[in-house]
CSV table of C-alpha atoms and ligand atoms in Angstrom, one decimal:
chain,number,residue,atom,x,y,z
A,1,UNK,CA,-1.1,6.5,25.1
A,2,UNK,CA,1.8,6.4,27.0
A,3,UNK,CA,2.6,3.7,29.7
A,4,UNK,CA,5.8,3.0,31.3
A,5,UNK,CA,6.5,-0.2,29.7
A,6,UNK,CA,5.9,1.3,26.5
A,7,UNK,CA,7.9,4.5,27.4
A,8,UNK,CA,11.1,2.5,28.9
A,9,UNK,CA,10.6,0.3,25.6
A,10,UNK,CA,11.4,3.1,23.3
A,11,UNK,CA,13.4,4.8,25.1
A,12,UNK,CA,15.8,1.6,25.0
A,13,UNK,CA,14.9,1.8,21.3
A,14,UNK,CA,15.8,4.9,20.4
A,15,UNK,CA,18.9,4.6,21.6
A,16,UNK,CA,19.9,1.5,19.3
A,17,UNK,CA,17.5,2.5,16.5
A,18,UNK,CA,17.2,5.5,14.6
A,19,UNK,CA,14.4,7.5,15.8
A,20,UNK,CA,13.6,4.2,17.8
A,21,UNK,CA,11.9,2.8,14.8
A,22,UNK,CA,12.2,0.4,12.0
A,23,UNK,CA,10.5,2.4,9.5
A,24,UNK,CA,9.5,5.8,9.8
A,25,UNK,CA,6.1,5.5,9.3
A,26,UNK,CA,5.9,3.7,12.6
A,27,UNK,CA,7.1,6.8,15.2
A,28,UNK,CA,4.2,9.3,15.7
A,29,UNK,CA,6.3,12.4,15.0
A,30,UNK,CA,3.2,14.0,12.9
A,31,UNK,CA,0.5,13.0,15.5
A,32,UNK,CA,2.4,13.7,18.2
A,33,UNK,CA,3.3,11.3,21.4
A,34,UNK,CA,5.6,8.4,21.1
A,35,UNK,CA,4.7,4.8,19.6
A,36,UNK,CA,3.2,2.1,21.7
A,37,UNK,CA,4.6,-1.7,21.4
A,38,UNK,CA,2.9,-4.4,20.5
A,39,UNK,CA,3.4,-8.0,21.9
A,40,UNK,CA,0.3,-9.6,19.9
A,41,UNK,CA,-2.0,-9.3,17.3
A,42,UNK,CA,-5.2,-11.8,16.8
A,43,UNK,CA,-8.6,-11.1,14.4
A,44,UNK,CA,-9.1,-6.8,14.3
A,45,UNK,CA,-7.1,-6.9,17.5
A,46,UNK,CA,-3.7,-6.1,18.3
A,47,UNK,CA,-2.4,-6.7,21.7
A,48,UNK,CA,0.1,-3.7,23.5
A,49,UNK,CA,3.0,-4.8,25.8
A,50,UNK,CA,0.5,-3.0,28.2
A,51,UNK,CA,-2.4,-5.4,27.9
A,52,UNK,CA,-4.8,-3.1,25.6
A,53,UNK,CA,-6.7,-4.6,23.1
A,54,UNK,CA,-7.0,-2.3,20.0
A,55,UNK,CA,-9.2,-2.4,16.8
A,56,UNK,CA,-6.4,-2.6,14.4
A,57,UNK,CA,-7.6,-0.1,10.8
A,58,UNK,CA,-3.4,-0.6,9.8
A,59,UNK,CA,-3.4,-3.9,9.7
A,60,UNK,CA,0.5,-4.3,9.5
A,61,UNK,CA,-0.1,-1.8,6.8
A,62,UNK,CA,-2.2,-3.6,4.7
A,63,UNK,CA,-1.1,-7.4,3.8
A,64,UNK,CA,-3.8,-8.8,7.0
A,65,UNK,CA,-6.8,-8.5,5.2
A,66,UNK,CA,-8.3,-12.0,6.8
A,67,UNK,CA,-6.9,-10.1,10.0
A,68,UNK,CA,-3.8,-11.2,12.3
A,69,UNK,CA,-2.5,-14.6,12.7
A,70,UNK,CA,-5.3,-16.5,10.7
A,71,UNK,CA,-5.3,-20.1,11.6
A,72,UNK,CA,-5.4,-21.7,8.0
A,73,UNK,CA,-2.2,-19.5,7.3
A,74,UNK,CA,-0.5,-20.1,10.5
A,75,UNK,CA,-0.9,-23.8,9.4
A,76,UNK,CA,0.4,-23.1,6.1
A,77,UNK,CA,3.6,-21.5,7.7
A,78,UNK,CA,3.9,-24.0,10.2
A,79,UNK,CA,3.5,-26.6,7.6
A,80,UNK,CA,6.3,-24.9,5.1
A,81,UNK,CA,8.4,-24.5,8.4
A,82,UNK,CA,9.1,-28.9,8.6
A,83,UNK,CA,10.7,-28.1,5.4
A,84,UNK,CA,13.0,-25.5,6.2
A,85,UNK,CA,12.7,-21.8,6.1
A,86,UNK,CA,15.2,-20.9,2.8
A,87,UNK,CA,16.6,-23.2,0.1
A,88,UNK,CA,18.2,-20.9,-2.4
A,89,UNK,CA,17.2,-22.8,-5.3
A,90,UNK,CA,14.0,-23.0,-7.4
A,91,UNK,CA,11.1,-24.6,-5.0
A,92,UNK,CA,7.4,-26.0,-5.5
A,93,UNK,CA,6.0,-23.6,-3.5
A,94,UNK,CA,7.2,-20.5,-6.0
A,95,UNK,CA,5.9,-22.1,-8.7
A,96,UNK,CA,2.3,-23.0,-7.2
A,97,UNK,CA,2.2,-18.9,-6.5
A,98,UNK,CA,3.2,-17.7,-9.7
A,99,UNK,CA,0.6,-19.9,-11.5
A,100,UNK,CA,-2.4,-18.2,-8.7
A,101,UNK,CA,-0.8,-14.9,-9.0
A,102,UNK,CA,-1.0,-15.2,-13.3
A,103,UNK,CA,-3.9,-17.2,-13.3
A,104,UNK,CA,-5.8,-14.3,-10.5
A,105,UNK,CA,-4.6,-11.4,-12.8
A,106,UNK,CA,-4.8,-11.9,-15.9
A,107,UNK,CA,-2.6,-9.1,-17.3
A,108,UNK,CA,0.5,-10.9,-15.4
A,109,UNK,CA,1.7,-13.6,-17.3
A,110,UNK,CA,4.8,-13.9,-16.3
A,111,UNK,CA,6.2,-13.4,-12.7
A,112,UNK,CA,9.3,-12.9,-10.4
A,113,UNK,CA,8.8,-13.1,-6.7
A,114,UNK,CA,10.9,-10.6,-4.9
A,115,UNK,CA,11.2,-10.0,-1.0
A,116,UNK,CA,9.4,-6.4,-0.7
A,117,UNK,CA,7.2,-3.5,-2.7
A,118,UNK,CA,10.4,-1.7,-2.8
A,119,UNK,CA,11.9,-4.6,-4.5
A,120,UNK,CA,9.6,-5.0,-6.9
A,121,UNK,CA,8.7,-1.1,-7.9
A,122,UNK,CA,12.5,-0.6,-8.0
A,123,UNK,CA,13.2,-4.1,-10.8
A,124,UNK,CA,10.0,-2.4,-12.6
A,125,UNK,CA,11.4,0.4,-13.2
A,126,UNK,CA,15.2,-0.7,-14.5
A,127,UNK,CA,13.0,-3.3,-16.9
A,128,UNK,CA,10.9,-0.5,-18.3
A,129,UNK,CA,14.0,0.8,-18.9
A,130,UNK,CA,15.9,-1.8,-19.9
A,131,UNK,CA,12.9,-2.9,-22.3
A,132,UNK,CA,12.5,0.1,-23.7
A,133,UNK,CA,16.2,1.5,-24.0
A,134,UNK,CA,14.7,4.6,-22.4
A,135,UNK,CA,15.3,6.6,-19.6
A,136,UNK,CA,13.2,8.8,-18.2
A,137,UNK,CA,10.3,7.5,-16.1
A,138,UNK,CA,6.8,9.9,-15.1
A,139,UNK,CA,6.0,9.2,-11.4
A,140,UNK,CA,2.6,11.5,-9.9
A,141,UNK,CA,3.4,13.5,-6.8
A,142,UNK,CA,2.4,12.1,-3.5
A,143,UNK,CA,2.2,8.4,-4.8
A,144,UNK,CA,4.8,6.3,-3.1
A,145,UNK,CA,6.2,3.2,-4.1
A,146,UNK,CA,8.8,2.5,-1.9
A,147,UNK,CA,12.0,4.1,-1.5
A,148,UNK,CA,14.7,3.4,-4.3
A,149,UNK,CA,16.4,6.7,-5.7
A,150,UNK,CA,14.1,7.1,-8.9
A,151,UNK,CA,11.3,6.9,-6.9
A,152,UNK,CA,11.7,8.7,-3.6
A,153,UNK,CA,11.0,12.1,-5.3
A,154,UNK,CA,7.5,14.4,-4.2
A,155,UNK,CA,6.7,10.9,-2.3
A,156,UNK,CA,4.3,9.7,0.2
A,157,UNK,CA,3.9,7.7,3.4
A,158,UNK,CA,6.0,8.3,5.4
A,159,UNK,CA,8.5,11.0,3.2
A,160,UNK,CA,5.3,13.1,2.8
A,161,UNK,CA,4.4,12.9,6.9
A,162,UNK,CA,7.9,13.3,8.4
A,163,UNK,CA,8.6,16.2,5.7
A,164,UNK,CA,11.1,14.6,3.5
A,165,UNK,CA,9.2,13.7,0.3
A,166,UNK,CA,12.7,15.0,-2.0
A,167,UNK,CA,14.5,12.3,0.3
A,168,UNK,CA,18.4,13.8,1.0
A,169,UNK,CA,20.5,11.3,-0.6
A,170,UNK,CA,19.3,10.9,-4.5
A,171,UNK,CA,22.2,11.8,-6.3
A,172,UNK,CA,20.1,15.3,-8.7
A,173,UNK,CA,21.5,13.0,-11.3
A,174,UNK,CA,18.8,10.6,-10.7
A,175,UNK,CA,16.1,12.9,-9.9
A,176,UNK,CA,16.6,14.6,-13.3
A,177,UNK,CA,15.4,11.2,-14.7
A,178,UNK,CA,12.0,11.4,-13.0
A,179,UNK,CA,9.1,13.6,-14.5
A,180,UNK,CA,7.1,14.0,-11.6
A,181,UNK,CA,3.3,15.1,-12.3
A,182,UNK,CA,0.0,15.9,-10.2
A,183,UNK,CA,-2.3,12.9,-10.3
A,184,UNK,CA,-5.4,13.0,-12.4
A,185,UNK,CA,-4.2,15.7,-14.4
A,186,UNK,CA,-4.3,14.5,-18.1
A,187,UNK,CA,-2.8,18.0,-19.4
A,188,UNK,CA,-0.1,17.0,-17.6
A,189,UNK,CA,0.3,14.1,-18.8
A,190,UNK,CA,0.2,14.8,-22.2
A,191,UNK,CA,2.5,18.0,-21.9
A,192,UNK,CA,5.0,16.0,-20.1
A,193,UNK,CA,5.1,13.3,-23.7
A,194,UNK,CA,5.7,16.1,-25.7
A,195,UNK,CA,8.3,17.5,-24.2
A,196,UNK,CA,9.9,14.3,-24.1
A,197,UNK,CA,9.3,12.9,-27.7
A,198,UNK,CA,10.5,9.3,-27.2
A,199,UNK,CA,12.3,9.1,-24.2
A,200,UNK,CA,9.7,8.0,-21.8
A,201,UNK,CA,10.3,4.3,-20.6
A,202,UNK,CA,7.4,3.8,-18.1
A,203,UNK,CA,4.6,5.5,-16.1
A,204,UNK,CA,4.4,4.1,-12.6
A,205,UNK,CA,1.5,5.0,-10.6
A,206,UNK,CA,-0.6,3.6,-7.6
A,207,UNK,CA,-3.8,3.1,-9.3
A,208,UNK,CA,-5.8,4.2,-6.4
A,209,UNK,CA,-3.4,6.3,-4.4
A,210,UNK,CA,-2.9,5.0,-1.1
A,211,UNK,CA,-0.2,6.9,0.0
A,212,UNK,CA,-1.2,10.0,0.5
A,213,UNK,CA,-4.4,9.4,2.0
A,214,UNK,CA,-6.8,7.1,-0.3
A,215,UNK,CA,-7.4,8.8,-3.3
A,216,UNK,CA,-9.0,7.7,-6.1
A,217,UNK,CA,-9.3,8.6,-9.8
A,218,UNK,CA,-11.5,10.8,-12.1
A,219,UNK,CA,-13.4,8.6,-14.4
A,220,UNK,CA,-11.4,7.5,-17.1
A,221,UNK,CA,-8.6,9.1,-16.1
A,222,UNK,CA,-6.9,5.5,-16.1
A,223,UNK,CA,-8.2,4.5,-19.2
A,224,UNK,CA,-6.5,7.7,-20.4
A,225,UNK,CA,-3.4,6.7,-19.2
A,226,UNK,CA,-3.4,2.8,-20.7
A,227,UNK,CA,-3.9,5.1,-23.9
A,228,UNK,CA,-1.5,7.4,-24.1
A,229,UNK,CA,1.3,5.2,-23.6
A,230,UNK,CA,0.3,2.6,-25.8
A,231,UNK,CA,0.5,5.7,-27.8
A,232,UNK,CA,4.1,6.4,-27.1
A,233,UNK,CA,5.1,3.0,-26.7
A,234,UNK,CA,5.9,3.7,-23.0
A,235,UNK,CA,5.5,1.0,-20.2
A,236,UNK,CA,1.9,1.4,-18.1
A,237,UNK,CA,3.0,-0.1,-14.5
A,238,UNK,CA,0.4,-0.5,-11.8
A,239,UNK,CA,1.8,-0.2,-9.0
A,240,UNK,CA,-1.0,-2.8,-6.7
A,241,UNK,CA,1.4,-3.6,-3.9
A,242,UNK,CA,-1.3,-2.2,-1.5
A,243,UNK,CA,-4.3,-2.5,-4.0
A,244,UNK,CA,-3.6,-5.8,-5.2
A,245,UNK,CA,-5.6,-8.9,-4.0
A,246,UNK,CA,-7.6,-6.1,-1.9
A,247,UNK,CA,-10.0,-4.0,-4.5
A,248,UNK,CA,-10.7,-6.8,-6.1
A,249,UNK,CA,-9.5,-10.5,-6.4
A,250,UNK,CA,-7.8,-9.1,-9.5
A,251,UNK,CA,-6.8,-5.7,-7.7
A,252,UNK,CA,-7.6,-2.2,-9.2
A,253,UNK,CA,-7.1,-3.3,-12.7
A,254,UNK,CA,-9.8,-5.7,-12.6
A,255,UNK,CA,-12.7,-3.2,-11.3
A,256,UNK,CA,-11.5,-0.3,-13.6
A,257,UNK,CA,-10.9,-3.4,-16.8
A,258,UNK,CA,-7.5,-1.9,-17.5
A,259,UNK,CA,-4.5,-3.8,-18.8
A,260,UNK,CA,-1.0,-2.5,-17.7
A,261,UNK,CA,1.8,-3.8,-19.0
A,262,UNK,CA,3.4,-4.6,-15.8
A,263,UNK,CA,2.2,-5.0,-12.3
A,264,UNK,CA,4.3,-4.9,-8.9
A,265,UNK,CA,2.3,-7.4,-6.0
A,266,UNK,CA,3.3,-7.1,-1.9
A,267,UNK,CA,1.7,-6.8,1.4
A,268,UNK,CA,-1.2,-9.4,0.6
A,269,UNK,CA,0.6,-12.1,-1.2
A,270,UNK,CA,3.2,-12.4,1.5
A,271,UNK,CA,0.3,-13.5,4.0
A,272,UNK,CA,2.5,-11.3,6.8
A,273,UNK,CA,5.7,-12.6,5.5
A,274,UNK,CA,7.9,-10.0,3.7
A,275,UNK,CA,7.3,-10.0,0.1
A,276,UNK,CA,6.6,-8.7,-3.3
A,277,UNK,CA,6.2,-9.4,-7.0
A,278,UNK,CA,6.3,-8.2,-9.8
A,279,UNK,CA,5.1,-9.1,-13.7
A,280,UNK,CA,3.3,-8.8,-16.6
A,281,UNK,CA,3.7,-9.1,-20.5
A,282,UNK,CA,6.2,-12.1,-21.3
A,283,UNK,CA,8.2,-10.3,-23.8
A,284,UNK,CA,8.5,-7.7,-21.2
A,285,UNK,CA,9.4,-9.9,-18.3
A,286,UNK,CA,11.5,-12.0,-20.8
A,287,UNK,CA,14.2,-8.8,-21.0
A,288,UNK,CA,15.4,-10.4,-17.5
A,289,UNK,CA,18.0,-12.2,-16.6
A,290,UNK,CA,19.3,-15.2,-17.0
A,291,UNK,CA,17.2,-14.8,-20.2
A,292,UNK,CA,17.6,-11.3,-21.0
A,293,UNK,CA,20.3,-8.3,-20.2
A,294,UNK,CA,18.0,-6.6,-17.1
A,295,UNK,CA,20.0,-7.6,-13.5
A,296,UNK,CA,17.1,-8.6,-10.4
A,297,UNK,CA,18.2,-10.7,-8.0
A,298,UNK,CA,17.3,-11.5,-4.3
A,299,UNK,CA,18.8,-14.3,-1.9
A,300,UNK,CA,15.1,-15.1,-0.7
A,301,UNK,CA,12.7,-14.6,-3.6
A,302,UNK,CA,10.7,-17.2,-3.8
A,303,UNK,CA,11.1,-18.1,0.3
A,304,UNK,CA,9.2,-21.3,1.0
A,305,UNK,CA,7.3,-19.7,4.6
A,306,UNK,CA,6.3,-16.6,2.2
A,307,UNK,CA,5.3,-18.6,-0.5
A,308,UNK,CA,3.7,-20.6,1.4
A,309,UNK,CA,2.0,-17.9,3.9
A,310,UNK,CA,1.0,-16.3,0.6
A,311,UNK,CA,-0.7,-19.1,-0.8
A,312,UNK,CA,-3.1,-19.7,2.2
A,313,UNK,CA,-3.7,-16.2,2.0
A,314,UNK,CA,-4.7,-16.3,-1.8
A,315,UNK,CA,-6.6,-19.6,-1.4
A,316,UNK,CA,-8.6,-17.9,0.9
A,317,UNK,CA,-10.0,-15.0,-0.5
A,318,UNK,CA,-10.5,-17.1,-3.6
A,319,UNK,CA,-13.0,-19.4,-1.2
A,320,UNK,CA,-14.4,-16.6,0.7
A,321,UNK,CA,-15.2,-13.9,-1.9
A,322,UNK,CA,-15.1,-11.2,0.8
A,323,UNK,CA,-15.1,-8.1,-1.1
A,324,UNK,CA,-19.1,-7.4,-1.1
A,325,UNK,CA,-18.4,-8.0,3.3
A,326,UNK,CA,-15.1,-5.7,2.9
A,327,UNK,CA,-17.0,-3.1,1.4
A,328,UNK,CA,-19.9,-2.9,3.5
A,329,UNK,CA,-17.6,-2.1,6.4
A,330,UNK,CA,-15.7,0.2,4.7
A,331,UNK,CA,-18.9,2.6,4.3
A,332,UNK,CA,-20.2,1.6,7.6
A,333,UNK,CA,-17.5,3.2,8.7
A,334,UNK,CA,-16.7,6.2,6.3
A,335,UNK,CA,-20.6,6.9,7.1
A,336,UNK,CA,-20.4,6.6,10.9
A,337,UNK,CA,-17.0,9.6,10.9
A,338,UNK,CA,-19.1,11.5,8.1
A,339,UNK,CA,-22.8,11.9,10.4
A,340,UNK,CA,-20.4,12.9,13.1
A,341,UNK,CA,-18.6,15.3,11.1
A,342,UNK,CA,-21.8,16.7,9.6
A,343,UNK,CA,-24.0,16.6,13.7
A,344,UNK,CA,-21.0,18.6,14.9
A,345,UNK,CA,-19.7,21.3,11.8
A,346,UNK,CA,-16.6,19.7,10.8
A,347,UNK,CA,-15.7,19.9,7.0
A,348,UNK,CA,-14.3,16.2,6.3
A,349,UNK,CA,-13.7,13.8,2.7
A,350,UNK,CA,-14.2,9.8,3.3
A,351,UNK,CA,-12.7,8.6,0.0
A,352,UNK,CA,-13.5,4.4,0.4
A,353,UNK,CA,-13.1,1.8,-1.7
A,354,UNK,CA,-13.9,-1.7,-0.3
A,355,UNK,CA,-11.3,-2.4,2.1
A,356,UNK,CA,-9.4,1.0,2.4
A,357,UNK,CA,-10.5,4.6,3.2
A,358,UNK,CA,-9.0,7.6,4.8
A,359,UNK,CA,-10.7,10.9,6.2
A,360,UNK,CA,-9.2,14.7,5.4
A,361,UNK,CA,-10.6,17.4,7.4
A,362,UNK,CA,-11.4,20.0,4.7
A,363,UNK,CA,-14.4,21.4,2.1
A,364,UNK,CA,-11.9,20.4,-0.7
A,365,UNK,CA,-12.8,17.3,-2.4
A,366,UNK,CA,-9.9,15.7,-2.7
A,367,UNK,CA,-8.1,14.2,-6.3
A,368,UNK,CA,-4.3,15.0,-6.2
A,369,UNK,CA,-1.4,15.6,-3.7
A,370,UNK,CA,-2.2,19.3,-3.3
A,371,UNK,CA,-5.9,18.9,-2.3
A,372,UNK,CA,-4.5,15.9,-0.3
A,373,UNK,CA,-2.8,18.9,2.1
A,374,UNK,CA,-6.0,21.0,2.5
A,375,UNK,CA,-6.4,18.5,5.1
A,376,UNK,CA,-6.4,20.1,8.8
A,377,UNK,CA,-3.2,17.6,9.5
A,378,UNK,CA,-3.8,19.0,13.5
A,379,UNK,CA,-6.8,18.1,13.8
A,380,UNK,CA,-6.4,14.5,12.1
A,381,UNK,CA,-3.6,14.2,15.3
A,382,UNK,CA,-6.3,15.4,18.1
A,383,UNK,CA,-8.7,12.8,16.3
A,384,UNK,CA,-6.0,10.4,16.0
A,385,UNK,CA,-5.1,10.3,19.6
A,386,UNK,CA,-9.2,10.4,20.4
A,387,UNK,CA,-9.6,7.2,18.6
A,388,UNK,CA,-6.1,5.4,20.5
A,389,UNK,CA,-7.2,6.7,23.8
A,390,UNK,CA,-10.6,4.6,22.8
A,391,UNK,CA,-9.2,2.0,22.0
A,392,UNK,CA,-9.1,2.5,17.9
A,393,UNK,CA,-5.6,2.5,16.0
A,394,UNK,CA,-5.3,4.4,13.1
A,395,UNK,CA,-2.2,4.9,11.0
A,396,UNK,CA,0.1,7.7,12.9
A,397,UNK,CA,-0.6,9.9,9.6
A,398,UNK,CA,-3.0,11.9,7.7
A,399,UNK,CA,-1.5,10.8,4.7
A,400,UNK,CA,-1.7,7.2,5.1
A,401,UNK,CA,-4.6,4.8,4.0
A,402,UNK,CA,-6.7,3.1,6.4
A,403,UNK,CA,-7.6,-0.6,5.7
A,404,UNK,CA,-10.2,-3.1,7.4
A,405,UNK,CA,-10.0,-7.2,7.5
A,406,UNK,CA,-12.7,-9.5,7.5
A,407,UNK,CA,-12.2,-10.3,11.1
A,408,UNK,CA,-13.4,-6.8,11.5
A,409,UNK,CA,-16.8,-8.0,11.1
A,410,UNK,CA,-18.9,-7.7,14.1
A,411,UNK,CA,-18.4,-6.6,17.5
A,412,UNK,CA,-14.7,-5.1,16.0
A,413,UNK,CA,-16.2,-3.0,13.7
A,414,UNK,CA,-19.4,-1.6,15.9
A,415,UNK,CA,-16.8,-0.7,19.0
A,416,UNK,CA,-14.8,1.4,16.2
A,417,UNK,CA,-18.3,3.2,14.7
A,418,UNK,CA,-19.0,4.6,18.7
A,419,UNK,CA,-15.6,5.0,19.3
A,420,UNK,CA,-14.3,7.4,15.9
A,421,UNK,CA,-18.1,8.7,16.2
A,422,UNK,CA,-17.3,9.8,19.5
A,423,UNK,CA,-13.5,11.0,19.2
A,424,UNK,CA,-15.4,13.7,16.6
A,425,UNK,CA,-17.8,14.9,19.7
A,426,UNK,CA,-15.3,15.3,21.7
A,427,UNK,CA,-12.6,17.5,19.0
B,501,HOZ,N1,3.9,1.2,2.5
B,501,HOZ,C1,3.5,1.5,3.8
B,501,HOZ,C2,3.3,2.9,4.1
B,501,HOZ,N2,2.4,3.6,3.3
B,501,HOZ,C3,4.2,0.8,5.0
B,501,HOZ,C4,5.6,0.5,4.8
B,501,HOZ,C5,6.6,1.3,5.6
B,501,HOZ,O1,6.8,0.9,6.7
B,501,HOZ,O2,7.0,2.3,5.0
């Protein structure tokens, strides 16, 4: 979709940015073609530098799920925003979303706000180890939860689609440290704990993998984990930063009725701000400092316009309920790419949950990292670029989740069907 403003854009970008993007995930180097820009974003829409109007299925990658630029948490920000943006001391606003965020998931009960999912994945982490005096940590291949050293090892998003998922740069040191397993495979699991009698501090895993496509788990599969390290006295951590608030009000945990001890928050609870959180068990949490020996810090945890972005953003899914509506798009769509698929002879998985679903080209149902690559990644490009030429953005990756908003509802959400339906007949 290339224009010239767009093209003149980036190529001014690229020469002051690496690759010409902020994040990697952003470039279409795995699709092919060059990122447009965008100037706007309203409801499903977002707006190009050229004037197109999209149907938006990223939506900033997952935190707009009452859609862009909501006018009860514009207000909110706008509000927050008479009182300055940053105070570097304790403020109301932190304390009204730590009480929502513990009182919304119940396994939380105590919190730290944090400025990103990196942040807060990354403090998990050092307190399971901390906590537990361990350190070795089990991480499942493909899952992706941001990119500190311990963690950027066999990971999604954007490692996974650009080719890196060892990133160059973790110290072998490091990596030693990290068990990494295939998702959903209990054997595994179970090999893994005794081969390491005792030294396991934590298990961090995206309870519905979202990272390498959406993936879900075999039944009981999570349940299994909650049990075996309760077993081994090894810390459970959920990592919800793209689940949470989204699932369910109470995030994955709440629809699969499993307690973890801890839980790391973003995306959502930042209402479009930059965000994250993470929490759980008080004599957990109560290992950090000032009141215990684990380090976290962050010179805008807690930032009032966040805080206060996040807050309109909770209140509202609290009044609206929407997950029934959330849902109900998310198969209208999974069904509308699967008849195509079927009418014209292509193999094709639509794993959906609610808000967020993902297609792989291929026979292979797929549970784990390896089924995840069956996918025909080519021909997720040529339907990629199908869908942006009408008018339908999808994430520049087959190994990225899809996710819908509210304001999808309606005319949004018809135009995508006959568009995706269409990009099918035409591959
Ligand atoms: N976590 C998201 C990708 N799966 C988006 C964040 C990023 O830019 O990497």
């Amino acid at each position: 979709m290339s224009s010239p403003l767009s093209d003149s854009l980036f190529a001014r970008a690229k020469e002051l940015i690496p690759g010409g993007v902020n994040s990697p995930v952003r470039a279409f180097r795995s699709v092919g073609g060059a990122p447009f820009f965008v100037k706007a974003a309203r409801g499903a829409y977002l707006v190009t530098a050229d004037d197109r109007e999209l149907v938006d299925f990223v939506c900033t990658w997952g935190p707009a799920i009452h859609g862009h630029n909501h006018p009860r948490i514009k207000a909110a920000i706008a509000a927050a925003l008479e009182n300055g943006t940053s105070f570097g001391t304790p403020n109301p606003y932190e304390v009204e979303m730590a009480g929502l965020i513990t009182r919304l998931v119940p396994s939380i009960r105590k919190v730290r706000m944090c400025s990103s999912g990196t942040e807060a994945t990354m403090s998990a982490i050092r307190l399971a180890r901390g906590f537990t005096k361990r350190d070795k940590i089990v991480k499942f291949s493909g899952c992706y939860h941001g990119h500190s050293d311990s963690l950027l090892i066999k990971a999604g998003s954007g490692a996974l689609t650009h080719g890196h998922p060892d990133s160059a740069g973790v110290p072998a040191s490091f990596a030693a440290e990290t068990i990494v397993l295939p998702y959903n495979d209990r054997a595994a699991l179970a090999a893994a704990f005794a081969a390491f009698p005792g030294q396991i501090a934590g298990i961090i895993v995206e309870p519905y993998c979202g990272n390498v496509g959406f993936i879900m788990p075999d039944p009981g599969y999570l349940a299994y984990l909650r049990e075996i390290t309760a077993q081994h006295g090894t810390v459970l951590i959920f990592d919800e930063v793209m689940t949470g608030f989204r699932i369910a009000l109470g995030g994955v945990q709440q629809r699969e009725n499993i307690v973890p001890d801890l839980t790391c928050l973003g995306k959502i609870i930042g209402g479009g701000l930059p965000v994250g959180a993470f929490g759980g068990r008080a004599d957990i949490m109560d290992h950090l400092a000032p009141l215990g020996p684990v380090y976290q810090a962050g010179t805008l945890s807690g930032n009032p316009l966040a805080m206060a972005a996040g807050i309109a953003q909770l209140r509202l899914l609290e009044e609206l309920n929407p997950y029934g509506l959330l849902d109900r798009l998310g198969r209208q769509l999974a069904d509308a790419v699967v008849a195509a698929c079927r009418t014209k002879g292509i193999p094709v998985q639509a794993p959906q949950c609610g808000s967020m679903f993902s297609f792989f080209f291929t026979p292979t149902p797929v549970r784990d990292y390896a089924t995840a690559l069956t996918g025909d990644a080519k021909l997720f490009g040529r339907f990629f670029h199908a869908c942006l030429a009408g008018g339908v953005y999808l994430a520049p990756s087959a190994y990225e989740a899809g996710f819908l908003s509210t304001a999808h509802d309606g005319p949004a959400i018809d135009r995508a069907c006959e568009v995706m339906a269409n990009a099918i007949h035409g591959l």
